[in-house]
Coordinates of C-alpha atoms in Angstrom, one line a residue:
X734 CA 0.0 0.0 0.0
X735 CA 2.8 2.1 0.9
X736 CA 6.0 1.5 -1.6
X737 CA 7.6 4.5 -0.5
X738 CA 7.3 4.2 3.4
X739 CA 4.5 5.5 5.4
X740 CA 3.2 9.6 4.6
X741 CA 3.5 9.9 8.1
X742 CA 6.8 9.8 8.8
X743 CA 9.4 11.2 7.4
X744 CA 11.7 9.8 5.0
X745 CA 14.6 11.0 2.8
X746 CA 13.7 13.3 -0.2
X747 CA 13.4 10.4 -2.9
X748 CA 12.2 7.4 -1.3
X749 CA 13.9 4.1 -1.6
X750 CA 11.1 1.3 -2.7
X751 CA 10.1 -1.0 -0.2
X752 CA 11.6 -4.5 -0.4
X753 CA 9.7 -6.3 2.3
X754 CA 7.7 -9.0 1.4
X755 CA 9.1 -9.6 -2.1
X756 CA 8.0 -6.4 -3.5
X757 CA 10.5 -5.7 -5.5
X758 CA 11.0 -9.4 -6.8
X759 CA 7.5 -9.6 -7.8
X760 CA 7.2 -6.0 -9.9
X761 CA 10.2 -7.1 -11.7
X762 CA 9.2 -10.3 -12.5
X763 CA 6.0 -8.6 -14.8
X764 CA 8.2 -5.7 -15.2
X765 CA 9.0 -5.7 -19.5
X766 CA 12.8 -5.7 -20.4
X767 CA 12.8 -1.9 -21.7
X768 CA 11.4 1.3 -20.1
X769 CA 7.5 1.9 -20.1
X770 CA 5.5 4.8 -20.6
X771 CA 3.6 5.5 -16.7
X772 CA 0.4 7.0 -16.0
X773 CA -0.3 8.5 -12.1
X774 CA -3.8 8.7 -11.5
X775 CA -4.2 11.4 -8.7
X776 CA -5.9 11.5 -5.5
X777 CA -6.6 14.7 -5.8
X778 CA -7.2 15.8 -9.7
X779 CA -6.3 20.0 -9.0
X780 CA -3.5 19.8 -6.8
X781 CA -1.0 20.2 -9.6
X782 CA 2.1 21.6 -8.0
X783 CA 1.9 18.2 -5.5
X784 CA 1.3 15.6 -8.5
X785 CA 3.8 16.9 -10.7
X786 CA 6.2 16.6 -7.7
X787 CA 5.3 13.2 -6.6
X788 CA 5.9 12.4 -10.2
X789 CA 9.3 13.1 -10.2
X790 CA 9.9 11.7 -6.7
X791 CA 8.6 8.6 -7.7
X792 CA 10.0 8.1 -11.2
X793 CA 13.8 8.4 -9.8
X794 CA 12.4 5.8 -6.7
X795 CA 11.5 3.4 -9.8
X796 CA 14.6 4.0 -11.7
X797 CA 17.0 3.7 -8.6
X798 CA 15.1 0.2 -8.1
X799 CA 15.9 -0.8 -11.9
X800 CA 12.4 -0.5 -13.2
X801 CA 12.9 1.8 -15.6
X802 CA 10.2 4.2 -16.5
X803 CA 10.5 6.6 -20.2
X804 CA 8.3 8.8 -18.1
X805 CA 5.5 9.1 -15.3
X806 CA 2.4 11.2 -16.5
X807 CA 0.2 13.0 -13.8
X808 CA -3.9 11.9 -14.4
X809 CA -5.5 14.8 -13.2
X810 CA -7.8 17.8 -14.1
X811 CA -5.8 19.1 -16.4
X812 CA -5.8 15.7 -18.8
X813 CA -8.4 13.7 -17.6
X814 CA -10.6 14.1 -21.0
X815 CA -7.5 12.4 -22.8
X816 CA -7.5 9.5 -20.4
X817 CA -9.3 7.3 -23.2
X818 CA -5.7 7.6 -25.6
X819 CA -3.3 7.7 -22.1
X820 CA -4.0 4.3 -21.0
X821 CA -3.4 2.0 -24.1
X822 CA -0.5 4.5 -24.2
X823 CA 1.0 3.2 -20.6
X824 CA 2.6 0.5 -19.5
X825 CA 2.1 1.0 -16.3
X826 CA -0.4 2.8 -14.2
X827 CA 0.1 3.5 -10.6
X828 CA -2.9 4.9 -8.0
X829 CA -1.7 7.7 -6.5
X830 CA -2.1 7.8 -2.4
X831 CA -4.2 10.6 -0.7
X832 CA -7.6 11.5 0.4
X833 CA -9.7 8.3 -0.2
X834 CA -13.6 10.0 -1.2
X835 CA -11.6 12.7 -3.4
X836 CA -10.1 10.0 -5.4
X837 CA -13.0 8.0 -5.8
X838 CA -14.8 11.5 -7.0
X839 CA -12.6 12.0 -9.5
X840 CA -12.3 8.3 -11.2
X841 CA -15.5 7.7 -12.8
X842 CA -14.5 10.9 -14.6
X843 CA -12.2 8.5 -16.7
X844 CA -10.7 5.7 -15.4
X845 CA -13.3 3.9 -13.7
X846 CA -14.8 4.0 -17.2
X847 CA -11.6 2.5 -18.5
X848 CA -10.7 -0.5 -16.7
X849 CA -10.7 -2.7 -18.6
X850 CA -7.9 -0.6 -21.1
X851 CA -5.5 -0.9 -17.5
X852 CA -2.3 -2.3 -18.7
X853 CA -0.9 -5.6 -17.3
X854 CA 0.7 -4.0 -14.5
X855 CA -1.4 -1.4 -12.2
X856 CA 0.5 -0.1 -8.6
X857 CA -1.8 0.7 -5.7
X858 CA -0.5 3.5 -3.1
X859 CA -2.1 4.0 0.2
X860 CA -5.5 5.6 -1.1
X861 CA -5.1 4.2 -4.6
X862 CA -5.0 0.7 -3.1
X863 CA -8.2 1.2 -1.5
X864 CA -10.1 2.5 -4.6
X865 CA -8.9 -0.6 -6.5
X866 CA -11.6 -2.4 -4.7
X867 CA -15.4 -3.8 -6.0
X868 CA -16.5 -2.1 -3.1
X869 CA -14.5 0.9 -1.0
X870 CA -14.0 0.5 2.8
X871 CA -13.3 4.6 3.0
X872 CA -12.5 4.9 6.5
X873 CA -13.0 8.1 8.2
X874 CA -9.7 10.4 7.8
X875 CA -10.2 14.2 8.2
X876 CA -11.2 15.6 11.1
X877 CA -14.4 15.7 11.1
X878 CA -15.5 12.8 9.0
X879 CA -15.7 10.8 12.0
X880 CA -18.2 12.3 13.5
X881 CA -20.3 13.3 10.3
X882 CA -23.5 11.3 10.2
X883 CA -23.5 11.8 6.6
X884 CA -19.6 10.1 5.8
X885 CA -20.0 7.7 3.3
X886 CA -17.8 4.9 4.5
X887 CA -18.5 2.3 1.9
X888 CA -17.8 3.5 -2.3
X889 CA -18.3 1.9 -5.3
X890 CA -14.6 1.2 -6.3
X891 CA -12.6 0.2 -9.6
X892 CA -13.4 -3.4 -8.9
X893 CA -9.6 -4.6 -9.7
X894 CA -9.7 -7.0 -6.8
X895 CA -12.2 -8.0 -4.2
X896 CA -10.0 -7.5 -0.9
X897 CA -10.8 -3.9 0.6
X898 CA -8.2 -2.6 2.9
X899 CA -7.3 -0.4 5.4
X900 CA -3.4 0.9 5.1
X901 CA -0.7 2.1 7.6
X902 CA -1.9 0.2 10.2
X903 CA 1.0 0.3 12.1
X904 CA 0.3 4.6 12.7
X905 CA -3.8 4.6 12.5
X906 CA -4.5 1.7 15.2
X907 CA -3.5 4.4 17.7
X908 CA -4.4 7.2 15.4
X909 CA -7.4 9.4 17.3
X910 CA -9.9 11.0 15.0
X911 CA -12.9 13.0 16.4
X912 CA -12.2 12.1 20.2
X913 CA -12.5 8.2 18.8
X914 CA -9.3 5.3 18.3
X915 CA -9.3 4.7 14.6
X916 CA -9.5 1.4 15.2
X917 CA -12.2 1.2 17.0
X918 CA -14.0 2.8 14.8
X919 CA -12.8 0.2 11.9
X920 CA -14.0 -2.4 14.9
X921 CA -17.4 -0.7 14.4
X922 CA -17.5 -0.8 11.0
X923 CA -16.2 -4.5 10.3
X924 CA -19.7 -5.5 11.7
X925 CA -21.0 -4.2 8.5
X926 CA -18.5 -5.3 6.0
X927 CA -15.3 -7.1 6.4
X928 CA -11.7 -6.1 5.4
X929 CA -8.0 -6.1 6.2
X930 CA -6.0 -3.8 8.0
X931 CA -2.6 -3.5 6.7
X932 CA 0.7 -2.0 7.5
X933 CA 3.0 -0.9 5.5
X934 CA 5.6 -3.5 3.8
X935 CA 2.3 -5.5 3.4
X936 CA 0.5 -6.0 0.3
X937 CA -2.6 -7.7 -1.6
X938 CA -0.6 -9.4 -4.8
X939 CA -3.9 -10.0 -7.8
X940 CA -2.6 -11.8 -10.8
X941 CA -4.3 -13.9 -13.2
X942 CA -7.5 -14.5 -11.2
X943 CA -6.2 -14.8 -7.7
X944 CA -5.5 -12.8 -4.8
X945 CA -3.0 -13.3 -1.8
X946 CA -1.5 -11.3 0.8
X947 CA 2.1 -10.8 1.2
X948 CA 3.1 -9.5 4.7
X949 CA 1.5 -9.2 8.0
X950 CA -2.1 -8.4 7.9
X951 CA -5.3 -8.4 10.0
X952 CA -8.9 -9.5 9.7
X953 CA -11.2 -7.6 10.4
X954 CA -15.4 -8.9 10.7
X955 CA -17.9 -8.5 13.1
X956 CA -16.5 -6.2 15.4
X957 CA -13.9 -8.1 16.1
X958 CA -10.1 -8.8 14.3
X959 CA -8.2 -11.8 13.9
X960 CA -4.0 -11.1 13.1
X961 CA -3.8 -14.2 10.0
X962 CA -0.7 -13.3 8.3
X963 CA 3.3 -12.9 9.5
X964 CA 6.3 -10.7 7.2
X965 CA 7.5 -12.8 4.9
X966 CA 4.8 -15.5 5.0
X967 CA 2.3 -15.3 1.9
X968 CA -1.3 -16.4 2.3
X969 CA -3.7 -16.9 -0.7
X970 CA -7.0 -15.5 -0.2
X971 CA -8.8 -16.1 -3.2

């Protein structure tokens, strides 16, 4: 969820992609022998000045982990119309991390509409992973959201894979939103839908009609979790 480390913490200026759990292994194993073309779908489609920047941080953090990229396009306002001749274009897509509604907002503007021209290889990040889902678990983030009656916690996602996840575990479980733990506020909401919480280093692997978890990773369903996955152990889950 997190290639790049946690947004919480900080890090040096052009993160170092995680190798826990194989990452690495696995993106070059799909990764083509020559540079590809990369599209960024944004979390947030007008903050320009941030996408073009995490652009650039992230296309030296590919090339310094020899996965070479020609170039890393922002997907925002400012293209979105043209996402119908970006994506056969790309080689690669990655979904950008941020504010988890805002994203979804702005997806059925183009890409939700064009999954199924996704290349081979699509890169989930932190809010991007979350949208990949059939169905969203959008937990509350912002102040305020928490507390709102009227926060949709549950969005109609992208519908790449069928796990919905909850990232950076390892900061939010004692994260406090709205006078509440965010976790037991995902405890709440688990009685509704289930999902797994994740920290970073962990990841939900989908090729060729299955799904499995790489990394440590918890259950969460019926108000109650379950811990069902260690580092370095892999567990199929569909």
């Amino acid at each position: 969820p997190a290639p790049g480390g946690c947004p919480f913490e900080p890090g040096p200026a052009i993160p170092v992609l995680d190798r826990r759990n194989h990452f690495l292994e696995n993106l070059r194993a799909v990764w083509p022998d020559h540079p590809v073309r990369g599209l960024a779908i944004a979390a947030d489609p007008h903050a320009y000045a941030q996408n073009d920047e995490m652009c650039r941080v992230f296309l030296q953090s590919f090339a310094d982990a020899h996965l070479p990229l020609t170039e890393l396009v922002p997907c925002d306002a400012r293209n979105q119309e043209e996402i119908g001749t970006l994506l056969p274009r790309s080689g690669f897509v990655m979904l950008c991390g941020g504010h988890v509604p805002t994203q979804n907002h702005f997806l059925p503007a183009g890409p939700a509409g064009a999954v199924p021209q996704l290349p081979r290889i699509v890169l989930g990040v932190s809010a991007g992973s979350m949208n990949a889902a059939r169905l969203v678990y959008a937990a509350p983030e912002e102040p305020g959201e928490a507390a709102d009656p009227g926060y949709c916690r549950w969005l109609n996602g992208l519908g790449l894979t069928k796990t919905r996840i909850l990232p950076h575990y390892q900061f939010i479980r004692d994260h406090v939103l709205d006078g509440q733990k965010v976790e037991d506020i995902a405890l709440a909401d688990s009685k509704k839908r289930h999902f797994l919480a994740l920290p970073d280093g962990s990841y939900i692997l989908c090729a060729d009609g299955s799904e499995a978890l790489y990394g440590r990773g918890w259950y969460f369903a019926d108000g109650m979790m379950e811990e069902i996955n260690e580092d370095e152990d892999v567990l199929p889950l569909r």
